[in-house]
Coordinates of C-alpha atoms and ligand atoms in Angstrom, one line a residue:
M1 CA 20.5 -13.2 15.8
Q2 CA 21.1 -12.0 19.3
G3 CA 22.4 -8.5 19.8
F4 CA 21.4 -7.4 16.3
T5 CA 18.5 -5.2 15.4
I6 CA 16.5 -6.4 12.5
A7 CA 14.5 -4.4 9.9
F8 CA 11.9 -6.1 7.8
V9 CA 10.3 -5.3 4.4
P10 CA 7.5 -7.5 3.3
T11 CA 6.6 -7.5 -0.3
M12 CA 4.8 -9.4 -3.0
G13 CA 7.8 -9.1 -5.3
Y14 CA 8.2 -7.9 -8.9
L15 CA 10.3 -5.2 -7.2
H16 CA 10.5 -1.7 -8.3
E17 CA 11.9 1.6 -6.9
G18 CA 9.1 1.9 -4.4
H19 CA 10.2 -1.5 -2.8
I20 CA 13.8 -0.4 -3.0
S21 CA 13.2 2.8 -1.1
L22 CA 11.7 0.7 1.7
M23 CA 14.7 -1.5 1.7
E24 CA 17.0 1.6 1.8
K25 CA 15.1 2.8 4.8
G26 CA 15.3 -0.5 6.5
R27 CA 19.0 -0.6 5.8
Q28 CA 19.3 2.7 7.8
L29 CA 17.2 1.5 10.7
A30 CA 18.9 -1.7 11.8
D31 CA 22.0 -3.8 11.6
V32 CA 20.3 -6.7 9.7
L33 CA 17.8 -6.2 6.7
I34 CA 15.4 -9.0 5.9
A35 CA 12.9 -8.7 3.0
S36 CA 10.3 -11.2 2.0
I37 CA 8.6 -12.0 -1.3
F38 CA 5.3 -13.8 -1.1
V39 CA 2.3 -13.4 -3.3
N40 CA -0.2 -13.9 -0.5
P41 CA -3.2 -15.8 -1.7
A42 CA -5.3 -14.8 1.3
Q43 CA -5.4 -11.2 0.3
F44 CA -6.8 -11.8 -3.2
G45 CA -10.6 -12.1 -3.5
P46 CA -12.3 -14.5 -6.0
G47 CA -11.8 -13.3 -9.5
E48 CA -8.9 -11.1 -8.5
D49 CA -5.4 -11.4 -10.2
Y50 CA -3.6 -14.0 -7.8
D51 CA -2.7 -16.2 -10.7
A52 CA -1.7 -13.4 -13.1
Y53 CA 0.3 -11.3 -10.5
P54 CA 3.7 -10.7 -12.1
R55 CA 6.5 -12.7 -10.6
N56 CA 10.3 -12.6 -11.4
P57 CA 12.2 -14.2 -8.5
Q58 CA 15.5 -14.2 -10.2
K59 CA 15.6 -10.5 -11.0
D60 CA 14.0 -9.7 -7.5
S61 CA 16.9 -11.6 -5.8
A62 CA 19.4 -9.5 -7.7
L63 CA 17.7 -6.2 -7.0
A64 CA 17.3 -7.1 -3.3
Q65 CA 20.9 -8.0 -3.0
K66 CA 21.9 -4.7 -4.7
A67 CA 19.7 -2.8 -2.2
G68 CA 21.5 -4.3 0.7
V69 CA 19.1 -7.1 1.8
D70 CA 20.9 -9.6 3.9
V71 CA 18.2 -12.2 4.0
L72 CA 15.5 -12.7 1.3
F73 CA 12.8 -14.9 2.5
M74 CA 10.7 -16.5 -0.3
P75 CA 8.5 -19.0 1.2
E76 CA 6.3 -21.4 -0.7
K77 CA 2.5 -21.2 -0.4
N78 CA 2.0 -24.4 1.4
Q79 CA 4.8 -23.5 4.0
L80 CA 2.6 -20.5 5.2
Y81 CA -0.8 -22.0 4.5
P82 CA -0.5 -25.7 4.8
E83 CA -3.6 -27.9 4.4
K84 CA -6.1 -27.2 7.1
Y85 CA -4.7 -23.8 7.9
E86 CA -7.7 -21.9 9.6
T87 CA -6.6 -18.9 11.6
Y88 CA -7.3 -15.3 10.3
I89 CA -7.0 -11.9 11.8
T90 CA -9.8 -9.3 11.6
Q91 CA -10.1 -5.7 12.6
S92 CA -13.2 -3.9 13.5
N93 CA -13.1 -0.5 12.0
L94 CA -10.4 0.6 9.5
P95 CA -11.0 -2.2 7.1
R96 CA -14.5 -1.0 6.7
F97 CA -13.4 2.1 4.7
L98 CA -11.9 2.7 1.3
C99 CA -10.5 -0.5 -0.3
G100 CA -12.3 -2.6 2.2
L101 CA -15.6 -1.9 0.6
S102 CA -14.8 -3.5 -2.7
R103 CA -12.3 -6.0 -1.3
P104 CA -14.1 -7.2 1.8
T105 CA -11.6 -10.0 2.7
H106 CA -8.4 -8.2 1.6
F107 CA -7.2 -6.7 4.8
T108 CA -7.9 -9.9 6.8
G109 CA -5.5 -11.6 4.4
V110 CA -3.0 -8.8 4.7
M111 CA -3.1 -8.8 8.5
T112 CA -2.8 -12.6 8.7
I113 CA 0.3 -12.8 6.5
V114 CA 2.0 -9.8 8.1
A115 CA 1.4 -11.2 11.6
K116 CA 2.8 -14.6 10.5
L117 CA 5.8 -13.0 8.9
F118 CA 6.4 -10.9 12.1
N119 CA 6.4 -14.1 14.1
I120 CA 8.8 -15.8 11.8
V121 CA 11.3 -13.0 11.2
K122 CA 10.9 -11.3 14.6
P123 CA 11.9 -7.8 13.4
H124 CA 12.5 -4.7 15.5
Y125 CA 11.4 -2.5 12.7
A126 CA 9.1 -3.1 9.8
V127 CA 8.8 -0.7 6.8
F128 CA 5.6 -0.2 4.8
G129 CA 4.8 2.2 1.9
Q130 CA 2.3 5.1 2.2
K131 CA 1.2 4.1 -1.2
D132 CA -1.0 1.5 0.6
Y133 CA -2.1 4.1 3.1
Q134 CA -5.0 2.1 4.5
Q135 CA -2.8 -0.9 4.8
L136 CA -0.2 1.0 6.8
A137 CA -2.9 2.3 9.2
I138 CA -4.3 -1.1 9.7
I139 CA -0.9 -2.7 10.3
R140 CA -0.1 0.0 12.8
K141 CA -3.3 -0.7 14.6
M142 CA -2.8 -4.5 14.6
T143 CA 0.8 -4.2 15.8
H144 CA -0.5 -2.1 18.7
D145 CA -3.5 -4.2 19.6
L146 CA -1.7 -7.4 19.4
N147 CA 1.3 -6.2 21.4
F148 CA 3.9 -6.9 18.7
D149 CA 7.1 -5.2 19.9
I150 CA 7.8 -3.8 16.5
K151 CA 8.2 -0.2 15.4
I152 CA 6.2 0.3 12.2
V153 CA 7.8 2.8 9.8
G154 CA 6.0 4.5 6.9
A155 CA 7.9 5.5 3.8
P156 CA 6.8 8.0 1.1
I157 CA 5.2 7.0 -2.3
V158 CA 7.8 6.6 -5.0
R159 CA 6.5 7.8 -8.4
E160 CA 7.5 7.6 -12.1
P161 CA 8.9 10.8 -13.5
D162 CA 5.5 11.6 -14.9
G163 CA 3.7 11.2 -11.5
L164 CA 2.3 7.6 -11.7
A165 CA 2.7 5.9 -8.4
M166 CA 5.0 2.8 -8.9
S167 CA 3.2 -0.5 -8.7
S168 CA 3.9 -4.0 -9.7
R169 CA 0.5 -3.8 -11.3
N170 CA 1.5 -1.0 -13.8
K171 CA 3.0 -3.9 -15.9
Y172 CA -0.6 -4.9 -16.9
L173 CA -1.2 -1.5 -18.5
S174 CA -1.2 -1.0 -22.4
P175 CA 0.5 2.1 -23.6
E176 CA -2.8 3.9 -23.9
Q177 CA -3.9 2.7 -20.4
R178 CA -0.5 3.9 -19.1
R179 CA -1.4 7.3 -20.4
S180 CA -4.9 7.1 -18.8
A181 CA -3.5 6.0 -15.5
L182 CA -1.8 9.4 -15.2
A183 CA -5.2 10.8 -14.4
L184 CA -4.9 9.4 -10.8
S185 CA -1.8 11.5 -9.7
R186 CA -3.1 14.4 -11.8
A187 CA -6.4 14.4 -9.9
L188 CA -4.5 14.4 -6.6
A189 CA -2.1 17.1 -7.6
Q190 CA -5.0 19.3 -8.8
A191 CA -6.7 18.8 -5.4
Q192 CA -3.6 19.8 -3.5
Q193 CA -3.3 22.9 -5.7
S194 CA -7.0 23.8 -5.1
V195 CA -6.6 23.5 -1.4
A196 CA -3.4 25.5 -1.5
T197 CA -5.4 28.3 -3.1
G198 CA -8.3 28.2 -0.7
E199 CA -10.9 25.5 -1.6
I200 CA -12.0 23.8 1.6
R201 CA -15.1 21.9 0.4
A202 CA -14.4 18.2 0.1
S203 CA -17.4 17.7 -2.2
A204 CA -16.0 20.2 -4.8
L205 CA -12.5 18.6 -4.7
I206 CA -14.0 15.2 -5.1
E207 CA -16.2 16.3 -8.0
T208 CA -13.3 17.8 -9.9
A209 CA -11.2 14.8 -9.3
Q210 CA -14.0 12.5 -10.5
K211 CA -14.2 14.6 -13.8
T212 CA -10.4 14.5 -14.3
I213 CA -10.4 10.7 -14.0
T214 CA -13.6 9.9 -16.1
S215 CA -12.4 12.3 -18.9
V216 CA -9.7 9.9 -20.0
R217 CA -10.3 6.5 -21.7
E218 CA -10.9 3.1 -19.9
T219 CA -11.2 4.4 -16.4
A220 CA -13.8 3.4 -13.8
I221 CA -13.8 4.9 -10.4
D222 CA -14.0 2.6 -7.4
Y223 CA -13.8 5.5 -4.9
V224 CA -12.5 9.0 -4.5
V225 CA -12.6 9.9 -0.8
I226 CA -11.3 12.7 1.5
G227 CA -11.1 11.4 5.0
D228 CA -9.5 11.8 8.4
P229 CA -5.9 10.5 8.2
E230 CA -6.3 8.4 11.4
T231 CA -9.8 7.1 11.4
L232 CA -10.4 7.3 7.5
E233 CA -13.8 8.6 8.2
E234 CA -15.0 11.0 5.5
V235 CA -14.7 14.7 6.2
S236 CA -16.5 17.6 4.4
V237 CA -14.2 20.5 5.2
I238 CA -10.5 20.7 4.7
D239 CA -9.7 22.5 8.0
R240 CA -6.5 20.5 8.7
P241 CA -4.3 18.0 6.9
V242 CA -6.5 15.3 5.5
L243 CA -6.2 12.2 3.3
M244 CA -7.3 12.1 -0.2
A245 CA -7.4 8.6 -1.5
L246 CA -8.6 7.0 -4.7
A247 CA -9.0 3.7 -6.4
V248 CA -9.6 3.5 -10.1
K249 CA -9.8 0.7 -12.6
V250 CA -8.0 1.4 -15.8
G251 CA -9.1 -1.3 -18.1
Q252 CA -9.0 -4.4 -15.9
T253 CA -6.2 -3.0 -13.7
R254 CA -7.2 -1.6 -10.3
L255 CA -4.9 1.2 -9.2
I256 CA -4.7 3.1 -6.0
D257 CA -3.0 6.4 -5.0
N258 CA -3.3 9.0 -2.3
C259 CA -2.0 12.2 -0.9
I260 CA -2.3 14.5 2.1
L261 CA -4.2 17.8 1.5
S262 CA -2.9 20.5 3.7
P263 CA -4.8 23.8 3.9
P264 CA -2.6 26.9 3.8
V265 CA -1.3 27.9 7.2
D266 CA -3.3 30.8 8.7
K267 CA -0.7 33.4 9.5
T268 CA -3.1 35.6 11.4
S269 CA -3.8 33.3 14.2
Ligands
AMP301 P1 3.5 -4.9 -2.6 O1 4.6 -5.7 -3.1 O2 2.8 -4.2 -3.7 O3 2.6 -5.7 -1.6 O4 4.1 -3.8 -1.7 C1 5.1 -4.1 -0.7 C2 5.4 -2.8 0.1 O5 5.9 -1.8 -0.9 C3 4.1 -2.2 0.8 O6 4.5 -1.7 1.9 C4 3.8 -1.1 -0.3 O7 3.1 -0.1 0.3 C5 5.1 -0.6 -0.7 N1 5.0 0.1 -2.0 C6 4.4 -0.4 -3.2 N2 4.6 0.5 -4.1 C7 5.1 1.6 -3.6 C8 5.5 3.0 -4.0 N3 5.2 3.3 -5.3 N4 6.1 3.7 -3.1 C9 6.4 3.4 -1.9 N5 6.1 2.2 -1.4 C10 5.5 1.3 -2.2

């Protein structure tokens, strides 16, 4: 497609408003909008939900068309990973933090599929959600390190009206678990509020968030971390905008969410 700019939105499908917001952003960035739907086996660990992952290609096609997608790429598993496929991408630092601790092979799977899709689609822009903050950071780094001539664009988290971050996995939640899942966004909002009113100790913020999450039924914390927004390394004092990220199992469903904590601006200096 010579002379046209291409924006690309990779997804695993079962599209929701979060995905649509990325498509709308992509639409604004370039002449042609390409999206993909591929439930990538390489990013699921043993015992994770690859088989159960929700799929609805017909509805997705209609939603993508409505969102202005020009080309919807829906490859089969054996087209991208034929027999004897054996090349995988690793990264030294960012995958060691947050989700990488409990999902040690996840980001290798993500980087591998994204690099393959970049080479197939050849976009000028690629849009990723800040909902998967660590993934966005890792993709930015991979794109830079591997000299992909692609601008990576981040898009804000889209939430349900009550605060729950939209996710294809929310479908797994029972009505009661759905209520419990609200503890994630509530814990983040409380932390933002505390920082706005002067709390600067990460340990205190984390402890409060842990209490908020464990006080509701069926929750098990994977991590609650406050870290540097670039390196993801833990910080102990909120003396600049930092990342607060969490992963929580609600029943069997692992959910993630995050926000930026910004200390109040010091007007005296
Ligand atoms: P997934 O289909 O879950 O792999 O997500 C595909 C893309 O959509 C990724 O870049 C995600 O970060 C992004 N995404 C998923 N949920 C949301 C959300 N609630 N808000 C914004 N972007 C999202």
